[in-house]
Short mmCIF file of C-alpha atoms in Angstrom, two decimals:
data_model
loop_
_atom_site.label_atom_id
_atom_site.label_comp_id
_atom_site.label_asym_id
_atom_site.label_seq_id
_atom_site.Cartn_x
_atom_site.Cartn_y
_atom_site.Cartn_z
CA LEU M 1 -0.02 0.01 0.02
CA ILE M 2 2.75 2.34 0.80
CA PHE M 3 4.32 1.74 -2.36
CA ALA M 4 1.82 2.21 -4.19
CA ILE M 5 0.74 5.63 -2.65
CA PHE M 6 4.40 7.02 -3.31
CA TYR M 7 3.79 5.40 -7.03
CA PHE M 8 0.97 7.99 -7.47
CA ILE M 9 2.46 11.13 -5.49
CA LYS M 10 5.87 10.45 -7.85
CA ASN M 11 3.45 10.77 -10.88
CA ASP M 12 1.40 13.72 -9.67
CA TYR M 13 -2.02 11.27 -10.19
CA LEU M 14 -3.97 12.36 -6.70
CA PRO M 15 -4.36 15.58 -5.16
CA LYS M 16 -2.28 16.32 -2.06
CA ALA M 17 -5.40 16.47 0.33
CA LEU M 18 -6.32 12.90 -0.98
CA ILE M 19 -2.89 11.77 -0.38
CA TYR M 20 -2.60 13.02 3.01
CA VAL M 21 -6.04 11.18 4.15
CA VAL M 22 -4.50 8.05 2.24
CA ILE M 23 -1.04 8.28 4.35
CA THR M 24 -2.89 8.79 7.24
CA ALA M 25 -4.93 6.16 7.11
CA ALA M 26 -2.42 3.35 6.33
CA CYS M 27 -0.32 4.93 9.15
CA TYR M 28 -3.54 4.47 11.20
CA SER M 29 -3.92 0.70 10.23
CA ILE M 30 -0.27 -0.21 10.42
CA ALA M 31 -0.18 1.10 13.91
CA LYS M 32 -3.66 -0.65 15.05
CA ARG M 33 -2.18 -3.62 13.74
CA GLY M 34 1.12 -3.32 15.78
CA ARG M 35 -1.08 -2.81 19.08
CA ASP M 36 -2.84 -5.61 18.20
CA MET M 37 0.17 -7.57 17.96
CA LEU M 38 1.41 -6.33 21.16
CA ASN M 39 -1.76 -7.27 22.69
CA ILE M 40 -1.97 -10.58 21.54
CA GLN M 41 1.83 -11.22 22.72
CA ASP M 42 0.95 -9.78 26.25
CA GLU M 43 -2.24 -12.08 26.33
CA THR M 44 0.00 -14.93 25.38
CA ALA M 45 2.37 -14.31 27.67
CA LYS M 46 -0.24 -13.91 30.82
CA LYS M 47 -1.64 -16.85 29.86
CA SER M 48 1.82 -19.02 29.86
CA SER M 49 2.53 -17.38 33.34
CA ARG M 50 -0.64 -18.79 34.76
CA ILE M 51 -0.24 -22.36 33.02
CA GLU M 52 3.41 -22.26 34.36
CA THR M 53 2.04 -21.46 37.89
CA GLU M 54 -0.78 -23.75 37.79
CA LEU M 55 1.77 -26.49 36.78
CA ASN M 56 4.17 -25.72 39.46
CA LEU M 57 1.32 -25.95 42.04
CA ALA M 58 0.47 -29.31 40.61
CA THR M 59 4.13 -30.25 40.69
CA GLU M 60 4.11 -29.51 44.63
CA ILE M 61 0.77 -31.28 45.15
CA GLN M 62 1.68 -34.49 43.38
CA LYS M 63 5.11 -34.74 45.19
CA ASN M 64 3.54 -33.87 48.79
CA MET M 65 1.07 -37.01 48.14
CA LEU M 66 3.85 -39.60 47.68
CA PRO M 67 5.38 -40.39 51.07
CA CYS M 68 8.98 -39.43 52.42
CA THR M 69 8.85 -39.74 56.03
CA LEU M 70 11.95 -42.00 57.57
CA PRO M 71 11.98 -44.46 58.69
CA ALA M 72 9.44 -45.55 56.61
CA PHE M 73 7.38 -48.18 59.16
CA PRO M 74 7.62 -46.58 62.52
CA GLY M 75 7.90 -49.45 65.17
CA HIS M 76 9.41 -51.59 62.43
CA LEU M 77 12.96 -50.41 62.65
CA GLU M 78 13.86 -53.79 61.10
CA LEU M 79 12.60 -52.85 57.69
CA GLU M 80 14.57 -50.41 55.77
CA LEU M 81 13.29 -48.53 52.68
CA SER M 82 14.12 -46.01 50.23
CA ALA M 83 12.29 -44.66 47.14
CA THR M 84 12.56 -42.12 44.50
CA ASN M 85 10.34 -40.65 41.55
CA ILE M 86 11.44 -38.26 39.16
CA PRO M 87 8.49 -37.31 36.45
CA ALA M 88 9.55 -36.84 32.91
CA LYS M 89 7.53 -33.78 32.72
CA GLU M 90 6.16 -30.95 35.23
CA VAL M 91 3.47 -34.03 36.63
CA GLY M 92 3.76 -37.06 36.09
CA GLY M 93 1.71 -41.01 36.07
CA ASP M 94 3.86 -42.81 38.13
CA PHE M 95 3.65 -43.38 41.93
CA TYR M 96 4.56 -45.30 44.93
CA ASP M 97 3.28 -45.81 48.26
CA TYR M 98 4.33 -47.38 51.85
CA PHE M 99 2.23 -47.39 54.68
CA ILE M 100 1.61 -49.63 58.06
CA VAL M 101 -1.76 -51.61 57.90
CA ASP M 102 -1.83 -53.12 61.29
CA ASP M 103 0.80 -54.28 63.91
CA ASP M 104 1.81 -57.07 62.07
CA HIS M 105 1.38 -55.75 58.46
CA VAL M 106 2.56 -53.22 56.50
CA ALA M 107 2.17 -52.30 52.43
CA MET M 108 3.95 -50.89 49.86
CA LEU M 109 3.26 -50.53 45.98
CA ILE M 110 4.50 -48.89 42.86
CA ALA M 111 2.32 -48.24 39.94
CA ASP M 112 2.62 -46.60 36.22
CA VAL M 113 -0.34 -44.71 34.57
CA SER M 114 -0.91 -44.66 31.06
CA GLY M 115 0.11 -41.60 29.27
CA LYS M 116 2.05 -38.73 30.29
CA GLY M 117 1.05 -35.09 31.69
CA VAL M 118 -1.92 -33.54 33.54
CA GLY M 119 -4.23 -36.40 32.28
CA ALA M 120 -1.98 -38.99 33.74
CA ALA M 121 -1.53 -37.00 36.99
CA LEU M 122 -4.88 -36.78 37.88
CA PHE M 123 -5.55 -40.42 37.55
CA MET M 124 -2.49 -40.80 39.45
CA MET M 125 -3.99 -39.26 42.30
CA ILE M 126 -7.44 -41.10 42.26
CA SER M 127 -5.31 -44.45 41.60
CA LYS M 128 -3.18 -44.19 44.34
CA THR M 129 -6.50 -42.86 46.81
CA VAL M 130 -8.54 -45.66 45.88
CA ILE M 131 -5.57 -48.47 46.11
CA LYS M 132 -4.53 -47.22 49.67
CA ASN M 133 -8.27 -46.92 50.93
CA GLN M 134 -8.68 -50.86 49.98
CA LEU M 135 -5.35 -52.01 51.77
CA GLN M 136 -6.23 -49.90 55.02
CA LEU M 137 -9.08 -51.95 55.13
CA GLY M 138 -6.52 -54.98 55.93
CA LEU M 139 -7.74 -56.81 53.38
CA ASP M 140 -5.96 -59.51 51.29
CA PRO M 141 -3.88 -57.43 47.91
CA ALA M 142 -6.25 -59.89 45.49
CA ILE M 143 -9.12 -58.52 47.49
CA ALA M 144 -7.87 -54.98 47.57
CA LEU M 145 -7.12 -54.54 43.76
CA THR M 146 -10.16 -56.30 42.51
CA ASN M 147 -12.10 -53.73 44.49
CA ALA M 148 -10.04 -50.76 43.33
CA ASN M 149 -10.42 -52.39 39.81
CA ARG M 150 -14.23 -52.07 39.95
CA GLU M 151 -13.81 -48.65 41.25
CA LEU M 152 -11.44 -47.19 38.75
CA CYS M 153 -13.31 -48.46 35.65
CA GLU M 154 -16.29 -46.60 36.64
CA ASN M 155 -16.78 -43.62 34.42
CA ASN M 156 -13.37 -44.23 32.79
CA THR M 157 -14.02 -42.19 29.46
CA ALA M 158 -10.53 -41.32 28.91
CA GLY M 159 -9.39 -45.00 28.77
CA LEU M 160 -6.73 -44.87 31.14
CA PHE M 161 -5.11 -47.61 33.13
CA VAL M 162 -2.68 -48.15 35.85
CA THR M 163 -0.11 -50.87 35.98
CA VAL M 164 0.60 -51.93 40.14
CA TRP M 165 2.78 -54.24 41.85
CA VAL M 166 1.28 -54.24 45.54
CA GLY M 167 2.73 -56.44 48.53
CA VAL M 168 1.65 -56.76 51.86
CA TYR M 169 4.76 -57.94 54.27
CA GLU M 170 3.81 -59.72 57.66
CA VAL M 171 6.68 -58.95 60.00
CA SER M 172 6.03 -61.96 62.48
CA THR M 173 6.18 -64.77 59.52
CA GLY M 174 8.27 -62.83 56.92
CA ILE M 175 5.67 -63.86 54.37
CA LEU M 176 4.86 -61.13 51.59
CA ARG M 177 1.55 -61.55 49.78
CA TYR M 178 1.66 -59.46 46.58
CA VAL M 179 -0.32 -59.21 43.34
CA ASN M 180 1.27 -58.22 40.05
CA ALA M 181 -1.23 -56.04 37.59
CA GLY M 182 0.59 -55.68 35.10
CA HIS M 183 3.89 -54.24 35.93
CA ASN M 184 7.61 -55.21 35.81
CA PRO M 185 8.66 -57.90 37.97
CA PRO M 186 10.39 -57.39 41.14
CA ILE M 187 13.67 -58.16 41.59
CA ILE M 188 14.77 -60.04 44.79
CA LYS M 189 18.00 -60.85 46.46
CA LYS M 190 18.06 -63.84 48.72
CA VAL M 191 21.11 -63.66 51.36
CA GLY M 192 24.29 -65.16 49.95
CA LYS M 193 23.02 -64.97 46.58
CA GLU M 194 22.56 -63.10 43.46
CA CYS M 195 19.62 -60.61 42.34
CA TYR M 196 16.90 -62.40 40.20
CA PHE M 197 13.82 -61.33 38.41
CA HIS M 198 10.72 -63.02 40.66
CA LYS M 199 8.58 -63.34 37.35
CA GLY M 200 5.60 -64.90 38.81
CA LYS M 201 2.07 -64.69 38.00
CA THR M 202 0.96 -61.56 36.37
CA GLY M 203 -2.74 -60.27 35.99
CA PHE M 204 -4.32 -57.73 33.87
CA VAL M 205 -3.87 -53.83 34.25
CA LEU M 206 -6.00 -51.86 36.81
CA ALA M 207 -9.17 -49.75 35.09
CA GLY M 208 -8.87 -51.87 31.66
CA MET M 209 -11.32 -54.10 31.98
CA GLU M 210 -14.59 -54.40 34.18
CA GLY M 211 -15.27 -57.63 36.67
CA MET M 212 -11.24 -58.46 36.57
CA LYS M 213 -10.48 -60.63 39.94
CA TYR M 214 -6.88 -60.63 40.75
CA LYS M 215 -5.00 -63.82 42.28
CA GLN M 216 -2.04 -63.13 44.86
CA SER M 217 1.03 -64.92 45.30
CA GLU M 218 3.63 -65.32 48.17
CA ILE M 219 7.26 -64.69 48.56
CA GLN M 220 8.73 -66.32 51.80
CA LEU M 221 11.48 -63.92 52.70
CA SER M 222 14.06 -63.92 55.37
CA PRO M 223 16.19 -61.36 57.59
CA GLY M 224 18.83 -59.56 54.95
CA ASP M 225 16.61 -60.26 52.00
CA GLU M 226 15.80 -57.60 49.89
CA LEU M 227 12.99 -56.62 47.43
CA PHE M 228 13.68 -53.92 44.47
CA LEU M 229 10.65 -52.41 42.52
CA TYR M 230 10.80 -50.07 39.48
CA THR M 231 8.62 -48.69 36.55
CA ASP M 232 9.42 -49.05 32.84
CA GLY M 233 10.98 -45.68 33.06
CA VAL M 234 13.86 -47.46 34.22
CA THR M 235 14.40 -50.25 32.03
CA GLU M 236 13.44 -48.32 28.80
CA ALA M 237 15.63 -44.96 29.66
CA THR M 238 17.20 -44.27 26.20
CA ASN M 239 20.67 -42.85 25.72
CA LYS M 240 21.72 -40.45 22.28
CA ASP M 241 22.01 -43.99 20.27
CA ASN M 242 18.43 -44.85 21.05
CA CYS M 243 19.85 -48.22 23.15
CA LEU M 244 17.89 -48.93 26.33
CA PHE M 245 19.01 -49.30 29.95
CA GLY M 246 17.21 -52.81 29.51
CA GLU M 247 16.55 -55.44 32.32
CA ASP M 248 20.10 -57.48 32.16
CA ARG M 249 22.04 -54.01 32.86
CA LEU M 250 19.77 -53.45 35.81
CA LEU M 251 20.20 -56.71 37.23
CA GLU M 252 24.08 -56.54 36.54
CA HIS M 253 24.26 -53.26 38.43
CA LEU M 254 22.52 -54.77 41.42
CA ASN M 255 24.62 -57.55 41.61
CA GLN M 256 27.53 -55.33 41.61
CA ILE M 257 26.12 -53.08 44.46
CA ASN M 258 24.61 -55.70 46.59
CA ASP M 259 26.25 -54.89 49.80
CA LYS M 260 25.35 -51.43 50.17
CA LYS M 261 22.52 -50.09 52.09
CA VAL M 262 18.78 -49.87 50.05
CA GLU M 263 19.07 -46.14 50.62
CA ASP M 264 22.80 -45.91 48.71
CA GLN M 265 21.37 -48.79 45.95
CA VAL M 266 18.67 -46.60 44.91
CA THR M 267 20.69 -43.47 44.46
CA ASP M 268 23.48 -45.61 42.89
CA VAL M 269 21.33 -46.96 40.27
CA LEU M 270 19.93 -43.49 39.63
CA ALA M 271 23.46 -42.33 38.86
CA GLU M 272 24.18 -45.12 37.00
CA LEU M 273 21.19 -44.40 34.94
CA ASN M 274 22.11 -40.83 34.40
CA LYS M 275 25.27 -41.95 33.33
CA PHE M 276 24.05 -44.17 30.67
CA VAL M 277 21.63 -41.58 29.15
CA ASP M 278 24.12 -39.21 29.08
CA GLY M 279 22.13 -36.31 28.67
CA ALA M 280 19.26 -37.71 26.61
CA GLU M 281 15.78 -36.41 26.96
CA GLN M 282 13.72 -38.31 29.33
CA PHE M 283 10.72 -39.74 27.79
CA ASP M 284 9.06 -41.61 30.78
CA ASP M 285 8.62 -41.29 34.37
CA ILE M 286 11.38 -42.82 36.40
CA THR M 287 10.46 -44.34 40.10
CA MET M 288 12.07 -47.18 42.45
CA LEU M 289 11.23 -48.48 45.48
CA GLY M 290 13.82 -50.54 47.45
#
């Protein structure tokens, strides 16, 4: 438009008054577009700031939902426990939990919600609450997850699901009753022996299908035995060459550090994981419980 105006001025095709009107209108239009652009940028900045604030709040809420008190089981100091959770985004779908059920039973679990981001985080908080409520009633893990599955299937229009490994340990006998609902197999180390994957019965994921009934298994543990739980964010961590950390590397490393305390083992595995990925982007939540 400006070039056209100067063309007409140069060739004396327009009266000066009309030229001034056209130039004024053009300048006003340009200025208005500039103001509109600045307003859009300002609104975008405000919206981004608001979203960032809300995500930070969600991160803090989710973080506070995970237990962090130590010792993990007051009154049962013979039980040593350590856990860590590192979301791939501001919020994630992984979670763990541990708590005292009664004087002779403690519960522990680890889980991974399908998907990422806010949706997975919301479903994570619902799942954690539902599962814990069932276990705190003193129910066996199989009954607790059967009831939890029924609740989580209700109105699950988003189609999310969650893999769970849950165990209830009987302190007086050393028996660990557990259910694996589509989760990674735990790693067990018996005293004086190497670590191994305990690939027992595996049921279907929670919230994946109505009417599922879960069956539990038992492991007899002795003083000094260890249990290591994790999500697939550990074994599927990928380096810059697109190689996976993998189950074999995890097992090998745990065997190398099996003389360390549980807390140090979790920290050491995380350090080894970071060394392996070597700065590559984290695509999945990382959670471990020993």
